[in-house]
PDB file of C-alpha atoms in Angstrom:
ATOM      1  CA  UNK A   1      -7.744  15.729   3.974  1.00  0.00           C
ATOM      2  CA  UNK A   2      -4.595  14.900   2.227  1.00  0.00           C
ATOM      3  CA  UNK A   3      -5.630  14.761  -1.620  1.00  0.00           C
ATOM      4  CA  UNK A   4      -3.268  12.218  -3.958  1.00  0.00           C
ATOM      5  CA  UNK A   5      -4.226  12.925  -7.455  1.00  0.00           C
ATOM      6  CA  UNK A   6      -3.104  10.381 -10.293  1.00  0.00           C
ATOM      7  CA  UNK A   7      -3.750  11.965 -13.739  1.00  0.00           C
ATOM      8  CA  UNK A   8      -5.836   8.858 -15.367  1.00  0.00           C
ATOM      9  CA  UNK A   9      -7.477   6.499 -14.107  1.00  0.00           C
ATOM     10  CA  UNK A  10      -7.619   4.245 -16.972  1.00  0.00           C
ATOM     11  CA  UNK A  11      -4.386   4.001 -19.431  1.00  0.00           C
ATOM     12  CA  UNK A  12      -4.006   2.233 -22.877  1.00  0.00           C
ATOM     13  CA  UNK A  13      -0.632   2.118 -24.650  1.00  0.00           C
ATOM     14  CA  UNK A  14       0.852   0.568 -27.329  1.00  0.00           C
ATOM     15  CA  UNK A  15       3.753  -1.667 -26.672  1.00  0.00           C
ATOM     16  CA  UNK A  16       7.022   0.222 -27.097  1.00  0.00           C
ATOM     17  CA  UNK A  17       5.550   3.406 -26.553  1.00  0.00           C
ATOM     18  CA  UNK A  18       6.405   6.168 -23.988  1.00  0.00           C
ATOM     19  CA  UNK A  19       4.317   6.261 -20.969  1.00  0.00           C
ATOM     20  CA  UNK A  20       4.395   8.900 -18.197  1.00  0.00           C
ATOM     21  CA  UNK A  21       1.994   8.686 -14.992  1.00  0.00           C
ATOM     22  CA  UNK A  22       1.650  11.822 -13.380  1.00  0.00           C
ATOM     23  CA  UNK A  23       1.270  12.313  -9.269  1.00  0.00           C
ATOM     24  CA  UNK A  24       0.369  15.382  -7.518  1.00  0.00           C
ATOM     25  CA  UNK A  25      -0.182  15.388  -3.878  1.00  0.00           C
ATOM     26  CA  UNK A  26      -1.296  18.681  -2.014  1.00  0.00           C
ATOM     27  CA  UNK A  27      -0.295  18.608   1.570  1.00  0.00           C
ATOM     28  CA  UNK A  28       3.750  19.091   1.594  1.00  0.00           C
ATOM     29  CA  UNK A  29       4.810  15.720   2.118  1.00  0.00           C
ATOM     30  CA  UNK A  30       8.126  15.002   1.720  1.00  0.00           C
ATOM     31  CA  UNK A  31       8.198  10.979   0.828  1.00  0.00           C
ATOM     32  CA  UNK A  32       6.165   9.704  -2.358  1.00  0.00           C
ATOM     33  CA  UNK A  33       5.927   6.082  -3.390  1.00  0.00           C
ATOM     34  CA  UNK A  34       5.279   4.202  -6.785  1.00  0.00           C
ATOM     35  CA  UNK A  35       3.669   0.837  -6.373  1.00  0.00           C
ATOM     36  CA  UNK A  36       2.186  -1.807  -8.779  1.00  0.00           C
ATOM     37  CA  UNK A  37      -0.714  -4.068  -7.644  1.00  0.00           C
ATOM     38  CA  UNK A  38      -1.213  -7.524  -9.442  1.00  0.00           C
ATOM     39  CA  UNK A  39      -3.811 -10.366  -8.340  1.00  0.00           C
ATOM     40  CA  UNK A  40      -1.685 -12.603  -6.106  1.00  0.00           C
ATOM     41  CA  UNK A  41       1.524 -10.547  -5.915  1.00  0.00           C
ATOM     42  CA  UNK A  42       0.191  -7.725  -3.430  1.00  0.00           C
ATOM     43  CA  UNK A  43       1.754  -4.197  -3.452  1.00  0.00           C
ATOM     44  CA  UNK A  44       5.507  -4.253  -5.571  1.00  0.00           C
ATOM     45  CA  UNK A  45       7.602  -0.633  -4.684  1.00  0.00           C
ATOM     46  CA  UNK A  46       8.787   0.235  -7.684  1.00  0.00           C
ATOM     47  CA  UNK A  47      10.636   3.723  -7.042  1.00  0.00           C
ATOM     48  CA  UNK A  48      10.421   6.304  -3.895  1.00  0.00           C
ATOM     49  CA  UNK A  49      11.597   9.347  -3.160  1.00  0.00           C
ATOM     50  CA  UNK A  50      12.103  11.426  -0.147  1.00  0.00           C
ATOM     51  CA  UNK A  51      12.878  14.831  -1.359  1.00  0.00           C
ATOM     52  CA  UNK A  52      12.567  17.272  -4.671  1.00  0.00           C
ATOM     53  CA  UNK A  53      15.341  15.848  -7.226  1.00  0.00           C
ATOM     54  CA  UNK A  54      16.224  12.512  -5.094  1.00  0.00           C
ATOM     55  CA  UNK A  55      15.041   9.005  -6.332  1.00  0.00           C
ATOM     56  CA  UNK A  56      15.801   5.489  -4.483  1.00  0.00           C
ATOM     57  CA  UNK A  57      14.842   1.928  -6.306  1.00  0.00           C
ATOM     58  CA  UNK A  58      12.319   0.062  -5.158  1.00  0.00           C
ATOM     59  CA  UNK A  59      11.731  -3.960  -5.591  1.00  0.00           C
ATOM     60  CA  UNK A  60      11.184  -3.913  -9.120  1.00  0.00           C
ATOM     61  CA  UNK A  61      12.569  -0.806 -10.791  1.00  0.00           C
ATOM     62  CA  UNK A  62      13.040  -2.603 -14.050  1.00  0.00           C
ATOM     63  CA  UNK A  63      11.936  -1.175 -16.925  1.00  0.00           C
ATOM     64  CA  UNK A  64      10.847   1.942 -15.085  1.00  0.00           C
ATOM     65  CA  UNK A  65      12.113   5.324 -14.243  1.00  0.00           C
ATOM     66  CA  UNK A  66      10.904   8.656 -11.918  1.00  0.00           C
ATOM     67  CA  UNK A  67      11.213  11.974 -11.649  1.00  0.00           C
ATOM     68  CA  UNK A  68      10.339  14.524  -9.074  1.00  0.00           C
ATOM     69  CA  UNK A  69      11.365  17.859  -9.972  1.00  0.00           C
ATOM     70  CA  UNK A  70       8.621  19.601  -7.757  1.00  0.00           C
ATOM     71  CA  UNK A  71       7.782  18.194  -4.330  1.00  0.00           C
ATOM     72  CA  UNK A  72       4.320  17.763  -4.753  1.00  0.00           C
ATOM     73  CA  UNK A  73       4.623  15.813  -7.880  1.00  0.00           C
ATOM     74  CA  UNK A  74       6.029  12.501  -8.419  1.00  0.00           C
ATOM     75  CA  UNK A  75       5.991  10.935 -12.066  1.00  0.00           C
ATOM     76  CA  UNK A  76       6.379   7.589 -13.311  1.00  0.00           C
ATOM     77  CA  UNK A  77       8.477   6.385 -17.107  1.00  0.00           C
ATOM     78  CA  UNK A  78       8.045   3.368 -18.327  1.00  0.00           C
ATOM     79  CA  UNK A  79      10.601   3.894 -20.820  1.00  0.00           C
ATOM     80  CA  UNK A  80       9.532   1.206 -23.455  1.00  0.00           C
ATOM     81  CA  UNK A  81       5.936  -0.287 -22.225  1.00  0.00           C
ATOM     82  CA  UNK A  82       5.944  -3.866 -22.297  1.00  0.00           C
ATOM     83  CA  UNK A  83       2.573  -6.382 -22.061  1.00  0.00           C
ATOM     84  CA  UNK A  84       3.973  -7.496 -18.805  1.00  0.00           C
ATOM     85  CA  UNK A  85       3.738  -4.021 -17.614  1.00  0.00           C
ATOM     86  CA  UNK A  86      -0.278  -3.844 -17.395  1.00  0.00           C
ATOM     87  CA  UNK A  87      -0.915  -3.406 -14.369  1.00  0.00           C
ATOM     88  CA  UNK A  88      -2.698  -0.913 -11.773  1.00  0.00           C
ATOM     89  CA  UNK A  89      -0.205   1.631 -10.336  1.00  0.00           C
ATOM     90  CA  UNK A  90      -0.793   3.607  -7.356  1.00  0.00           C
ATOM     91  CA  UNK A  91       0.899   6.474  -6.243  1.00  0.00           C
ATOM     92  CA  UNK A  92       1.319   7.250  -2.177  1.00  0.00           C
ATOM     93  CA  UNK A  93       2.847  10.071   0.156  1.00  0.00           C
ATOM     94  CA  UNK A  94       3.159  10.372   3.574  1.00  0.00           C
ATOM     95  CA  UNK A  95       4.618  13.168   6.048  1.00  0.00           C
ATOM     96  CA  UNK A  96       7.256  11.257   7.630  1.00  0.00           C
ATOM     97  CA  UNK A  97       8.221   8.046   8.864  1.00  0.00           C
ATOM     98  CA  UNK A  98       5.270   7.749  11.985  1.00  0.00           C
ATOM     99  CA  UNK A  99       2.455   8.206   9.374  1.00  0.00           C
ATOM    100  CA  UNK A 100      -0.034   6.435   7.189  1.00  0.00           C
ATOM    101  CA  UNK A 101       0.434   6.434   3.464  1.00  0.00           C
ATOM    102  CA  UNK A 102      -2.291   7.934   1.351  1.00  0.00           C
ATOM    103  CA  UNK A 103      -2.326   6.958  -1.808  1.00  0.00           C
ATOM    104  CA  UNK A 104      -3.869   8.079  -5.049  1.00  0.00           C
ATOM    105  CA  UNK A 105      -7.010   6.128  -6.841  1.00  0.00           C
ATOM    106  CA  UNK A 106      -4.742   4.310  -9.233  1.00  0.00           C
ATOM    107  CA  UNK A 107      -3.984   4.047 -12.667  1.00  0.00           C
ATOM    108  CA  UNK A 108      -5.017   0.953 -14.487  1.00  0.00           C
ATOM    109  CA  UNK A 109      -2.633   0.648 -17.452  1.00  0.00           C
ATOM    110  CA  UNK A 110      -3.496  -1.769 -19.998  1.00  0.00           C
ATOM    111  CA  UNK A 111      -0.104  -1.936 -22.689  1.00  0.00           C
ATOM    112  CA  UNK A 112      -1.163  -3.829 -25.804  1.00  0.00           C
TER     113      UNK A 112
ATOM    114  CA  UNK B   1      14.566  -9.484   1.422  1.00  0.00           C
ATOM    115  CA  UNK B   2      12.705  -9.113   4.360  1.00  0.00           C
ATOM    116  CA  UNK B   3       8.856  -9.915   4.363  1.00  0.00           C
ATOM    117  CA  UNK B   4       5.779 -10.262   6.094  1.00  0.00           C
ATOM    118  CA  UNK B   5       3.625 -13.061   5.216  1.00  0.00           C
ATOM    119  CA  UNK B   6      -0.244 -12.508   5.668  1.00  0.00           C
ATOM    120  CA  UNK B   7      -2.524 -14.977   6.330  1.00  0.00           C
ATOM    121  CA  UNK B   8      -5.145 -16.034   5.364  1.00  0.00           C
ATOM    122  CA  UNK B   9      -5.224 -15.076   1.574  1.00  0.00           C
ATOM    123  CA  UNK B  10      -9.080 -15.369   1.204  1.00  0.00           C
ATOM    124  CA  UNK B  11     -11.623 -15.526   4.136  1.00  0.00           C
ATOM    125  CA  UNK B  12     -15.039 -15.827   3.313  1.00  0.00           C
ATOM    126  CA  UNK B  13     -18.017 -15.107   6.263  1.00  0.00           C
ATOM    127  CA  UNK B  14     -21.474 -14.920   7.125  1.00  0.00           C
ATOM    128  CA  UNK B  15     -22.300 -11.869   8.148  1.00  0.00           C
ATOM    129  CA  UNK B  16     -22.245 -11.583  11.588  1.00  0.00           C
ATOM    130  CA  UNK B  17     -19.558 -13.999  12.620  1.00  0.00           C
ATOM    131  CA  UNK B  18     -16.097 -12.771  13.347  1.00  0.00           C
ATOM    132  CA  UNK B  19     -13.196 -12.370  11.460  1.00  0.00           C
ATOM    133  CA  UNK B  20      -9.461 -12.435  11.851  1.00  0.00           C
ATOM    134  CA  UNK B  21      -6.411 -11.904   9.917  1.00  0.00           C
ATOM    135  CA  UNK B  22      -2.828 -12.563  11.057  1.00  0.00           C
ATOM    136  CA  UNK B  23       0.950 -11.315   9.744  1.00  0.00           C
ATOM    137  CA  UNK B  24       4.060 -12.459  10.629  1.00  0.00           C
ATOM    138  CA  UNK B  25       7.768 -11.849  10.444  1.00  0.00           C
ATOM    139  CA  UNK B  26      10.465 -13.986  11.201  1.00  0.00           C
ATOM    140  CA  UNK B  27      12.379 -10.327  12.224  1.00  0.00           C
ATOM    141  CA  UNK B  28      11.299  -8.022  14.845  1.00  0.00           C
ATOM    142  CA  UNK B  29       9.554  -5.445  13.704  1.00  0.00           C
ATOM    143  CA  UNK B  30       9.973  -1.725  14.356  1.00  0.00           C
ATOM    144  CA  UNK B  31       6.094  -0.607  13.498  1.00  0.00           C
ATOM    145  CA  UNK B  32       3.373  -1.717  12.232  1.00  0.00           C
ATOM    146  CA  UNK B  33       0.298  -0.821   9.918  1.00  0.00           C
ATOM    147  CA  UNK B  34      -2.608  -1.699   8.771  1.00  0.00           C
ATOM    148  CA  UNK B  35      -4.781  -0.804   5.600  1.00  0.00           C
ATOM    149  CA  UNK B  36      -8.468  -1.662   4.040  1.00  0.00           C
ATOM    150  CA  UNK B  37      -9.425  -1.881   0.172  1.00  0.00           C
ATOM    151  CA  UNK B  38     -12.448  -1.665  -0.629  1.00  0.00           C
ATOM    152  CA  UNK B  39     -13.593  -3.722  -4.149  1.00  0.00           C
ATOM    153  CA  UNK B  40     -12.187  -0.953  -6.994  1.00  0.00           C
ATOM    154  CA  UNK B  41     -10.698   1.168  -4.896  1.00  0.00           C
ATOM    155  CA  UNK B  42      -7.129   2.155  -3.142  1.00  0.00           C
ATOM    156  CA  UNK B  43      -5.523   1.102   0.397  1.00  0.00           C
ATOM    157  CA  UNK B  44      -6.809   3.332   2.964  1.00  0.00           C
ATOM    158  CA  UNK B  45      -4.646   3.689   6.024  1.00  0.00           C
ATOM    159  CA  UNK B  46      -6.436   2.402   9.200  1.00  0.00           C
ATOM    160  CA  UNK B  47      -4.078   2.426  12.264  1.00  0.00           C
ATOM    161  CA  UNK B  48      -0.810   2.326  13.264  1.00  0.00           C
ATOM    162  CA  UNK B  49       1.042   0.007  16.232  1.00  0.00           C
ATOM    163  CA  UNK B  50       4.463   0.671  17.578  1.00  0.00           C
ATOM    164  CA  UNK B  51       4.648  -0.961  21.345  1.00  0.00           C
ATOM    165  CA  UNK B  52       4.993  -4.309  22.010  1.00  0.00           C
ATOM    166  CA  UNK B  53       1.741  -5.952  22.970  1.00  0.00           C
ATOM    167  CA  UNK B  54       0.024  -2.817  21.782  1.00  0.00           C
ATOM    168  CA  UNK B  55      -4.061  -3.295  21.219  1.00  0.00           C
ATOM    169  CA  UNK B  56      -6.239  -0.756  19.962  1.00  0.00           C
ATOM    170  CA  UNK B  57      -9.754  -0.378  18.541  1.00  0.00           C
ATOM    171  CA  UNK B  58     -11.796   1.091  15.754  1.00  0.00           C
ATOM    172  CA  UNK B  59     -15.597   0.361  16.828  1.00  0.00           C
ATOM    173  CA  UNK B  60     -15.778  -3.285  15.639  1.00  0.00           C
ATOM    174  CA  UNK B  61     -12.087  -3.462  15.013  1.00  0.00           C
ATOM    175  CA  UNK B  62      -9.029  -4.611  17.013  1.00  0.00           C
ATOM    176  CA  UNK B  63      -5.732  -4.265  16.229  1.00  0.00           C
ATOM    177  CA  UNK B  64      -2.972  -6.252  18.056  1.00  0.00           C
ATOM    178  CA  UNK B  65       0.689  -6.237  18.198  1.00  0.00           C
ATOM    179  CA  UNK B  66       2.677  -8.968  19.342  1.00  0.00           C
ATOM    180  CA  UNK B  67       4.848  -8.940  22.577  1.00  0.00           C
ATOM    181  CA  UNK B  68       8.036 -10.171  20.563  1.00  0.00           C
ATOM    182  CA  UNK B  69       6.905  -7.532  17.997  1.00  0.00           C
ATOM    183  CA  UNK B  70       7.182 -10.173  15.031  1.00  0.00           C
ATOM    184  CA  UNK B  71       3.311 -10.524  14.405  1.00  0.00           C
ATOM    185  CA  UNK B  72      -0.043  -8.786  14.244  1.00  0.00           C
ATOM    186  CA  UNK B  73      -3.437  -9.310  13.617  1.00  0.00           C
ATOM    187  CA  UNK B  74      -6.269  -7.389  12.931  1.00  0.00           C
ATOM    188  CA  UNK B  75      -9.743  -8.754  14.450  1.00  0.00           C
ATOM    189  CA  UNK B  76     -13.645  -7.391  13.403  1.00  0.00           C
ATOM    190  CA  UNK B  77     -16.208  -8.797  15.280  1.00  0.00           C
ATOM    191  CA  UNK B  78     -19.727  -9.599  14.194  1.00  0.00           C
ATOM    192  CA  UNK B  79     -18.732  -8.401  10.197  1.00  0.00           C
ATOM    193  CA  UNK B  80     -21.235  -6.635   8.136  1.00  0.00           C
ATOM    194  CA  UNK B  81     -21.271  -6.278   4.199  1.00  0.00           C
ATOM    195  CA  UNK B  82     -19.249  -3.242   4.614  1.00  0.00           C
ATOM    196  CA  UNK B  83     -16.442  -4.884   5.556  1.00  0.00           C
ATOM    197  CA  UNK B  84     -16.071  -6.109   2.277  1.00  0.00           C
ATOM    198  CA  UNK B  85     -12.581  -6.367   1.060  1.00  0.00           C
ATOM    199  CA  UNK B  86      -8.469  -6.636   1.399  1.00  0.00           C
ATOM    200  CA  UNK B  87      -7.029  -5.360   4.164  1.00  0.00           C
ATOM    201  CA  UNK B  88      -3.117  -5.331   4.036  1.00  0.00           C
ATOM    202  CA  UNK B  89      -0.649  -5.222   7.217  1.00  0.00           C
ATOM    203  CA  UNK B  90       2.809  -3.131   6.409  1.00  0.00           C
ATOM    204  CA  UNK B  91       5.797  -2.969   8.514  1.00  0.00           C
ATOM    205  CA  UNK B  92       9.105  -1.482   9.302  1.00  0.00           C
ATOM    206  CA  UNK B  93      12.032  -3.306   9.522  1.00  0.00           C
ATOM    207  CA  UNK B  94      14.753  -1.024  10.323  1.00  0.00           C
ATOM    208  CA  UNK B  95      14.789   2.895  12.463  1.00  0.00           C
ATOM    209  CA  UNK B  96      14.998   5.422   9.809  1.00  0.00           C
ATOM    210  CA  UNK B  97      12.644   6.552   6.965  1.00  0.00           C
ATOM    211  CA  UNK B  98      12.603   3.243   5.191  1.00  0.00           C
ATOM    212  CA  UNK B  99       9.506   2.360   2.862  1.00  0.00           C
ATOM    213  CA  UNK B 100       7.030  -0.065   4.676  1.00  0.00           C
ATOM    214  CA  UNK B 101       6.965  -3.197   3.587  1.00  0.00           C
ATOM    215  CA  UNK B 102       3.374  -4.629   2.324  1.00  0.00           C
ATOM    216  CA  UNK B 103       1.734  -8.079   3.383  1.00  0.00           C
ATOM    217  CA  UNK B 104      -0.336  -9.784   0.448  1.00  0.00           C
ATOM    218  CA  UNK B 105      -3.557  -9.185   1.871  1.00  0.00           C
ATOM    219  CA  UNK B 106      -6.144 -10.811   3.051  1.00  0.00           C
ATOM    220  CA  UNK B 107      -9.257 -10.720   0.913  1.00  0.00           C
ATOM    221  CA  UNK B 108     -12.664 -10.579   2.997  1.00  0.00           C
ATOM    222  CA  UNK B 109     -16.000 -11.700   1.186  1.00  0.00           C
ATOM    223  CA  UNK B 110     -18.793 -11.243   3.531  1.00  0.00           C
ATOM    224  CA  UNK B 111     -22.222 -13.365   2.808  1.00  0.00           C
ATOM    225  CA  UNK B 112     -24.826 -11.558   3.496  1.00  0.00           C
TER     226      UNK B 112
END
């Protein structure tokens, strides 16, 4: 089985600080997907990327930056954490365009 | 942008009765996907559609898509507690290796 690993599952920062949130998926894939989950709002893309060093927005990339230097991993800046960045993220991959995503247990960050 | 709207938001059953959830696009849609979370945890991919007036099943599940290709819906017949929680529909717009785009869910509370 495909195996997306995100590095904490429960994250809290101080507002203003740094925050990176790591990805590592083991089976090759070439796409990888940052999404945020909030109560009422559904699944937000924040950043994807389809290959080692290339990055495409997503809906919201505000406040947010990637990086994906190796293809298995897949990292996620928030550059300045704000309050209205708490959230759970969730990290996904997927082979190619006629596959499922399978995404990572989440990260629920809590800035403060 | 383009959407899918999900409906309904909240569903809540006895166990036993049936169950359906619907999406729907105003734009054709290219393929289709659908996607379970359980309470706590992370989507899980369930199936994928791509013909138009494609059904398929998963035991107590079926999965429809429409024949204009602008809506789906996912059916489970006599529910049990384990069906317990969101399932999400996700579609492609456009050919090419876009992201999918996510439905709001659908949030399943089965009374036992």
């Amino acid at each position: 089985d495909v195996k997306v690993t995100q590095s904490s599952r429960y994250l809290v920062k101080r507002t203003g600080e740094k925050v990176f949130l790591e990805c590592v998926q083991d089976m090759d894939h070439e796409n990888m997907f940052w999404y945020r989950q909030d109560p009422g709002l559904g699944l937000r893309l924040i950043y994807f990327s389809y290959d080692v060093k290339m990055k495409e927005k997503g809906d919201i990339p505000e406040g947010y930056s990637v990086s994906r230097e190796k293809k298995e991993r897949f990292s996620l800046i928030l550059e300045s954490a704000s309050t209205n960045q708490t959230s759970m993220y969730l990290c996904a991959s997927r082979a190619g365009r006629d596959y499922g995503y399978t995404f990572g247990s989440g990260t629920r960050l809590t800035v403060v | 942008g383009q959407q899918v709207m999900q409906i309904p938001q909240y569903q809540h059953v006895q166990e036993g009765e049936d169950f359906t959830t619907y999406c729907n696009s105003s734009t054709t849609l290219s393929n289709i996907q659908w996607y379970k979370q359980r309470p706590g945890g992370h989507p899980v991919f369930l199936i994928q559609l791509v013909k138009s007036g494609e059904v398929k099943k998963q035991k107590r599940l079926t999965f429809q898509f429409g024949e204009a290709k602008k809506n789906s819906s996912l059916h489970i017949t006599a529910t049990q507690t384990t069906d317990v929680g969101t399932y999400f529909c996700a579609a492609w717009f456009l050919s090419g290796n876009t992201p999918l785009v996510f439905g709001k869910g659908t949030r399943l509370s089965v009374i036992a």
